[in-house]
mmCIF file of C-alpha atoms in Angstrom:
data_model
loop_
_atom_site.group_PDB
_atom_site.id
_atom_site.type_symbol
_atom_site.label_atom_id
_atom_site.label_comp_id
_atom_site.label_asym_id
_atom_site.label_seq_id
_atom_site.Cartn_x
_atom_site.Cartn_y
_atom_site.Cartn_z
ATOM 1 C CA UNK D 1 -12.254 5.999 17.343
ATOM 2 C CA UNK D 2 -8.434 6.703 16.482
ATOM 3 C CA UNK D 3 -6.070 5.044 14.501
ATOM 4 C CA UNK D 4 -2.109 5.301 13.761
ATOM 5 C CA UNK D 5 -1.395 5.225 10.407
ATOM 6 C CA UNK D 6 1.473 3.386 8.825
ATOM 7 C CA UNK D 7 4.401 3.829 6.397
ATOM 8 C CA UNK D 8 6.102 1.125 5.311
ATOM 9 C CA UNK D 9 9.447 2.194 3.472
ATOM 10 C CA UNK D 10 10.009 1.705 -0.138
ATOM 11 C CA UNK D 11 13.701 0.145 -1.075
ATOM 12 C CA UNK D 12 16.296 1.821 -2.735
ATOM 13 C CA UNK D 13 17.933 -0.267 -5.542
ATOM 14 C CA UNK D 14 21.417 0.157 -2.988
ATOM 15 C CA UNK D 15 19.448 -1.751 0.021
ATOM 16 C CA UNK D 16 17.890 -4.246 -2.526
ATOM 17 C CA UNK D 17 21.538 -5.206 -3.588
ATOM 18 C CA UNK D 18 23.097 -5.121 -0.198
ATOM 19 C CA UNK D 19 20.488 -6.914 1.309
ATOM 20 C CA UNK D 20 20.666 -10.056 -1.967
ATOM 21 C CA UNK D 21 24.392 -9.418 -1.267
ATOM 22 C CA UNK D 22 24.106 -10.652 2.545
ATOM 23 C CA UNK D 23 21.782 -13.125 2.396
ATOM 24 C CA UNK D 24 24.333 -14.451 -0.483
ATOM 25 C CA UNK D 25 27.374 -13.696 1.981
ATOM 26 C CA UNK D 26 25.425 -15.618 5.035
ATOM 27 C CA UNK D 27 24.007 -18.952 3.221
ATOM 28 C CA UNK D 28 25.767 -20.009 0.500
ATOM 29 C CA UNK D 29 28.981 -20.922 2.368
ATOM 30 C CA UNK D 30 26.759 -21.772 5.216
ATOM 31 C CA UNK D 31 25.315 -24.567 3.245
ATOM 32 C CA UNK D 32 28.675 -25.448 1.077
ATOM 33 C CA UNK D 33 30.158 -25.991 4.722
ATOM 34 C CA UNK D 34 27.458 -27.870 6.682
ATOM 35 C CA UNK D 35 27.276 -29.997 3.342
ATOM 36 C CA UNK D 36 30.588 -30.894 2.743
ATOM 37 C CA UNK D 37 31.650 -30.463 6.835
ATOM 38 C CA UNK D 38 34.087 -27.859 5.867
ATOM 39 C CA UNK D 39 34.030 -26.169 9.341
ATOM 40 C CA UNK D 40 35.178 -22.496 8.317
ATOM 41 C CA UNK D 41 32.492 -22.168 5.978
ATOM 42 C CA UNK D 42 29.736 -22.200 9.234
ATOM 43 C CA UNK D 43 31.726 -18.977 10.239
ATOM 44 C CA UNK D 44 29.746 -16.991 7.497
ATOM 45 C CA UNK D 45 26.953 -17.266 10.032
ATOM 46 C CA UNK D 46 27.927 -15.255 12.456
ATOM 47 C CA UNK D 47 29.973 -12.725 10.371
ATOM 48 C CA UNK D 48 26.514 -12.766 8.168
ATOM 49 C CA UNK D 49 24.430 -12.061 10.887
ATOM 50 C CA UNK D 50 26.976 -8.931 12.602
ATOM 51 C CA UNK D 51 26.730 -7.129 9.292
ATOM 52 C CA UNK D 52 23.502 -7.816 9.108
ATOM 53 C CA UNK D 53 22.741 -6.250 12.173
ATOM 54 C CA UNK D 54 25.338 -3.411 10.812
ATOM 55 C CA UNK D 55 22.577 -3.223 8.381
ATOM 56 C CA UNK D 56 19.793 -2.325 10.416
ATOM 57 C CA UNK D 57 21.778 0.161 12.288
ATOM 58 C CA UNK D 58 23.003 2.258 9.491
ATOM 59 C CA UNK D 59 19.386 1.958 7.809
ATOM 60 C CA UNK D 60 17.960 3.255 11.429
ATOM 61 C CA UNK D 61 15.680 0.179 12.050
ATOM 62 C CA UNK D 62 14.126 1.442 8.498
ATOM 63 C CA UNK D 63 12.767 -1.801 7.621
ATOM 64 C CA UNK D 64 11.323 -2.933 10.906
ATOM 65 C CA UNK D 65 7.614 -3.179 11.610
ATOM 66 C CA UNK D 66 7.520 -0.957 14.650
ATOM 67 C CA UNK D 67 9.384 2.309 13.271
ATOM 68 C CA UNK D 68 6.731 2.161 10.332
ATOM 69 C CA UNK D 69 3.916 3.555 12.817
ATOM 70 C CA UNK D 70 3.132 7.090 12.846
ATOM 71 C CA UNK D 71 2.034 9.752 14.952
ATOM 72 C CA UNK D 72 -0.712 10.803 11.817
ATOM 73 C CA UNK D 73 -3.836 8.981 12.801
ATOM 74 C CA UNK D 74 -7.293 8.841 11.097
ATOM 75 C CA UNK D 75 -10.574 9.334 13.648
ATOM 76 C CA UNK D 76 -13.737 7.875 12.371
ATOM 77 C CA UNK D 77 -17.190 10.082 12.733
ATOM 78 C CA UNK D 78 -20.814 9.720 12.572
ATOM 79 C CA UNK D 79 -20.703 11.677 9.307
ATOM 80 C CA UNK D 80 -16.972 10.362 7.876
ATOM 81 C CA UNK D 81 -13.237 10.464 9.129
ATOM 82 C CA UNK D 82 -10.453 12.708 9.226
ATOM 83 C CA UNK D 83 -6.847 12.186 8.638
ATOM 84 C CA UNK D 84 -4.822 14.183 10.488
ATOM 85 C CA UNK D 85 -0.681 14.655 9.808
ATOM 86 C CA UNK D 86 0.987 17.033 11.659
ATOM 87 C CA UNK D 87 -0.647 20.368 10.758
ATOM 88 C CA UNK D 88 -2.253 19.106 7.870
ATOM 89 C CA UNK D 89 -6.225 18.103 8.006
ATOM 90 C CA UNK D 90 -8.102 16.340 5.454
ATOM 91 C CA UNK D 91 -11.647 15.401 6.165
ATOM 92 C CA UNK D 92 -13.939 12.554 4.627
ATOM 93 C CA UNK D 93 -17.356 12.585 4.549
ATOM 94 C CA UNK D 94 -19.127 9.175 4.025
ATOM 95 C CA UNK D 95 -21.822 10.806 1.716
ATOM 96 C CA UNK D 96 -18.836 11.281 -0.939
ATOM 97 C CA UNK D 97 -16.742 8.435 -0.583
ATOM 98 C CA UNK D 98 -17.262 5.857 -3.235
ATOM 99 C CA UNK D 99 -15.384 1.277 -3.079
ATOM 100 C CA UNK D 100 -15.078 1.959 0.349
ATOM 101 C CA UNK D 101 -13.340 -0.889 1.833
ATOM 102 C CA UNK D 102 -11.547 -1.902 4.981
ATOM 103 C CA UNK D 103 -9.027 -4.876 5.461
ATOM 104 C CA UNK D 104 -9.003 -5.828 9.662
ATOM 105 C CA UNK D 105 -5.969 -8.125 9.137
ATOM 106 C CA UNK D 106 -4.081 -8.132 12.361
ATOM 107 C CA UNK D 107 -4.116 -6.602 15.959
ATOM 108 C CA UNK D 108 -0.410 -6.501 16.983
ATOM 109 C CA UNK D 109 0.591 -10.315 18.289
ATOM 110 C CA UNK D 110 -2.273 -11.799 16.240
ATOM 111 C CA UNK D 111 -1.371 -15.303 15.406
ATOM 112 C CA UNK D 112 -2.000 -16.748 12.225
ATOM 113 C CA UNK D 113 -1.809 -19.878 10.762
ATOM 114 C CA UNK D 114 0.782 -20.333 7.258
ATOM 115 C CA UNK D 115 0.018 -23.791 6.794
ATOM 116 C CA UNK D 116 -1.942 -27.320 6.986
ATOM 117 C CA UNK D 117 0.609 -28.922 9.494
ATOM 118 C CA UNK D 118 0.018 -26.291 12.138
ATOM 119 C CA UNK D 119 2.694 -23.900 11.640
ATOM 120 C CA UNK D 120 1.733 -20.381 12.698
ATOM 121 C CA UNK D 121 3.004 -16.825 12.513
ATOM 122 C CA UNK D 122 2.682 -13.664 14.987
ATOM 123 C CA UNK D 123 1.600 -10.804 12.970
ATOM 124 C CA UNK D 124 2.415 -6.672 13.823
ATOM 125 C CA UNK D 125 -0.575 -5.405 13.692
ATOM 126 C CA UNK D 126 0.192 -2.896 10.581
ATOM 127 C CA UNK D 127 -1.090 -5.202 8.011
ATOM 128 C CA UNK D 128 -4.647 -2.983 7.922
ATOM 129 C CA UNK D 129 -5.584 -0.970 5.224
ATOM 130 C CA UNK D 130 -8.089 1.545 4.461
ATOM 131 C CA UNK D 131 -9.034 2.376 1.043
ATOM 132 C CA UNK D 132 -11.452 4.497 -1.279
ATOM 133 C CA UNK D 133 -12.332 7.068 -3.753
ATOM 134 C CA UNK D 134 -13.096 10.101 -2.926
ATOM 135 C CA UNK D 135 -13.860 12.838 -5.737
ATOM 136 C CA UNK D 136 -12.135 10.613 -8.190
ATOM 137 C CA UNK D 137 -9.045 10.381 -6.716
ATOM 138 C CA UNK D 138 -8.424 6.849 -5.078
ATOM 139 C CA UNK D 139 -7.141 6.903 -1.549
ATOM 140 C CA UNK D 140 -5.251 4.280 0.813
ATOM 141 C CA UNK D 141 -3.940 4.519 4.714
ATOM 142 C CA UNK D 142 -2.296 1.676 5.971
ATOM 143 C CA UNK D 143 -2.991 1.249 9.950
ATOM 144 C CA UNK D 144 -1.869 0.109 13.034
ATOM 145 C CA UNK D 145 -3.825 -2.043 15.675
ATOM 146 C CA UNK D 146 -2.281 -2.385 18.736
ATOM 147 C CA UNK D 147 -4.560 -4.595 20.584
ATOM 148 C CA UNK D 148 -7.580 -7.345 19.962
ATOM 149 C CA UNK D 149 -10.027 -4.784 21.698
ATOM 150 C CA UNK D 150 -9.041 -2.211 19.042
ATOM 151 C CA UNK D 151 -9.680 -4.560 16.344
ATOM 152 C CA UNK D 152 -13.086 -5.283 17.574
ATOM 153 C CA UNK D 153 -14.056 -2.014 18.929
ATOM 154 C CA UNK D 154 -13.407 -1.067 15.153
ATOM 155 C CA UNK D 155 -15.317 -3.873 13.999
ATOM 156 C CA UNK D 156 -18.093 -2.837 16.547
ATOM 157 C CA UNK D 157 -18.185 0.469 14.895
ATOM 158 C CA UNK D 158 -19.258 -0.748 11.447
ATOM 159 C CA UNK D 159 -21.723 -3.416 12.310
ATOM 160 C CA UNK D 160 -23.760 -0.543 14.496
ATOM 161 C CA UNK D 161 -23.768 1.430 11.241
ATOM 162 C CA UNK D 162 -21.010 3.468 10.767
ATOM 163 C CA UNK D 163 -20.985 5.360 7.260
ATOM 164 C CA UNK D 164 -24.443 3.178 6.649
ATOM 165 C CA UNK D 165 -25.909 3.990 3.772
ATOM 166 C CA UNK D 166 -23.708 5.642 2.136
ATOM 167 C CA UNK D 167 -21.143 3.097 2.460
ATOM 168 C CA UNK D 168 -23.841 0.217 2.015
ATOM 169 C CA UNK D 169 -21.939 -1.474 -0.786
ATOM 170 C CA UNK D 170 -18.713 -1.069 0.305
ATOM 171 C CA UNK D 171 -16.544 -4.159 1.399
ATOM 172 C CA UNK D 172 -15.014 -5.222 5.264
ATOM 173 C CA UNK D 173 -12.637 -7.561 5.247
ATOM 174 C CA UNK D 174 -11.444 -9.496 8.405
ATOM 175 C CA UNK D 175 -9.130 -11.960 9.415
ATOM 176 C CA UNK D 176 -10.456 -14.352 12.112
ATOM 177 C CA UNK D 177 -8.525 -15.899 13.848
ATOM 178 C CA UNK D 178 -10.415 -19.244 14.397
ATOM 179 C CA UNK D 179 -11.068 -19.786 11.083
ATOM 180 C CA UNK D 180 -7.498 -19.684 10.119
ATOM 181 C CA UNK D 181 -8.652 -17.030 7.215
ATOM 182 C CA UNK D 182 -10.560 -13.917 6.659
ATOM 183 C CA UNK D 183 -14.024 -13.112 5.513
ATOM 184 C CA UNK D 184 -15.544 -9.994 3.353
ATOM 185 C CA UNK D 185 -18.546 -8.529 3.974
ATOM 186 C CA UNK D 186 -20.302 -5.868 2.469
ATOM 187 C CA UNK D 187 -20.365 -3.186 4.915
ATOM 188 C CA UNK D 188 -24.393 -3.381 5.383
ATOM 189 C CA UNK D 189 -24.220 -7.362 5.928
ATOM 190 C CA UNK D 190 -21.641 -7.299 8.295
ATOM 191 C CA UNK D 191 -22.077 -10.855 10.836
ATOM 192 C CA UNK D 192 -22.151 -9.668 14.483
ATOM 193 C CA UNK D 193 -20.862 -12.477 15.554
ATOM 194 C CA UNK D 194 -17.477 -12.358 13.526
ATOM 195 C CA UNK D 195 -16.704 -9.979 16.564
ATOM 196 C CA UNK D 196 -16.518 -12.947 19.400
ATOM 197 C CA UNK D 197 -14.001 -15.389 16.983
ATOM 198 C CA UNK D 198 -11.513 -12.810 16.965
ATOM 199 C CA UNK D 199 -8.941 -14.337 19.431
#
């Protein structure tokens, strides 16, 4: 099975400020005006918004979920994985890897729950990670689910055995949907039928 990887973009201290900046710009005199009903304020609303869309364009969508996804990809084996960039190929074999662990969060459009009162949240589906060590160096790949099927068929993988036993002790972690939180297995106690609440 293949995956996309993901990058999500570090901050420079410039788009930390301008960003504090226009949130600053947009609500303060949004709430000054709406509390003491000066009208003109309200107008730092829509100005807020333009520049922050301004924002986004000069950045080049930077900081949006969908340009984090790469065409690098990771491809899971009987005897380990590969990671693949461009030219470059590195290759992971099971029998080496040591705190495996795997975080299924989200399939793109997953739904989530954020509180008691039944508020909910639609998540992007790069909120997976994959990390490990591997000859002493410690290893993560973030990773992008597009679908529920690719969630599960990933799932599927490691309950038949995948990586089993050298990865015995290692940890799966996956958010189900019905429960409204996730669950972590060890990778050789993995509950088959975590596959069918995924929704």
């Amino acid at each position: 099975m293949r995956i996309n990887t993901v990058i999500e973009p570090e901050s420079s201290c410039l788009e930390k400020l301008t960003v504090m900046f226009l949130t600053a710009f947009t609500f303060i005199p949004l709430g000054i005006g709406v509390l003491y009903h000066i009208s003109y304020l309200c107008l730092s609303l829509p100005i807020g918004m333009f520049f922050i869309f301004l924002f986004n364009v000069i950045t080049k969508g930077k900081f949006q979920p969908k340009n984090w996804i790469q065409e690098s990809y990771i491809e899971f084996s009987d005897q380990g994985f590969i990671y693949c960039e461009k030219e470059s190929v590195k290759e992971y074999m099971f029998d080496k890897v040591e705190d495996f662990k795997i975080e299924l969060k989200s399939f793109e459009g997953q739904i989530r729950s954020v509180d008691s009162e039944g508020d909910t949240s639609r998540l992007n589906g790069t909120e997976n990670l994959l990390a490990f060590r591997y000859m002493g160096a410690k290893i993560k790949y973030q990773f992008y689910l597009k679908e529920k099927e690719d969630k599960k068929d990933l799932l599927r993988l490691f309950i038949q055995g995948l990586g089993q036993p050298h990865i015995a002790k290692g940890e799966l972690y996956v958010f189900i949907s019905e429960s409204k939180r996730g669950k972590t297995f060890t990778m050789d106690n993995i509950d088959p039928y975590c596959v069918e609440l995924i929704h």
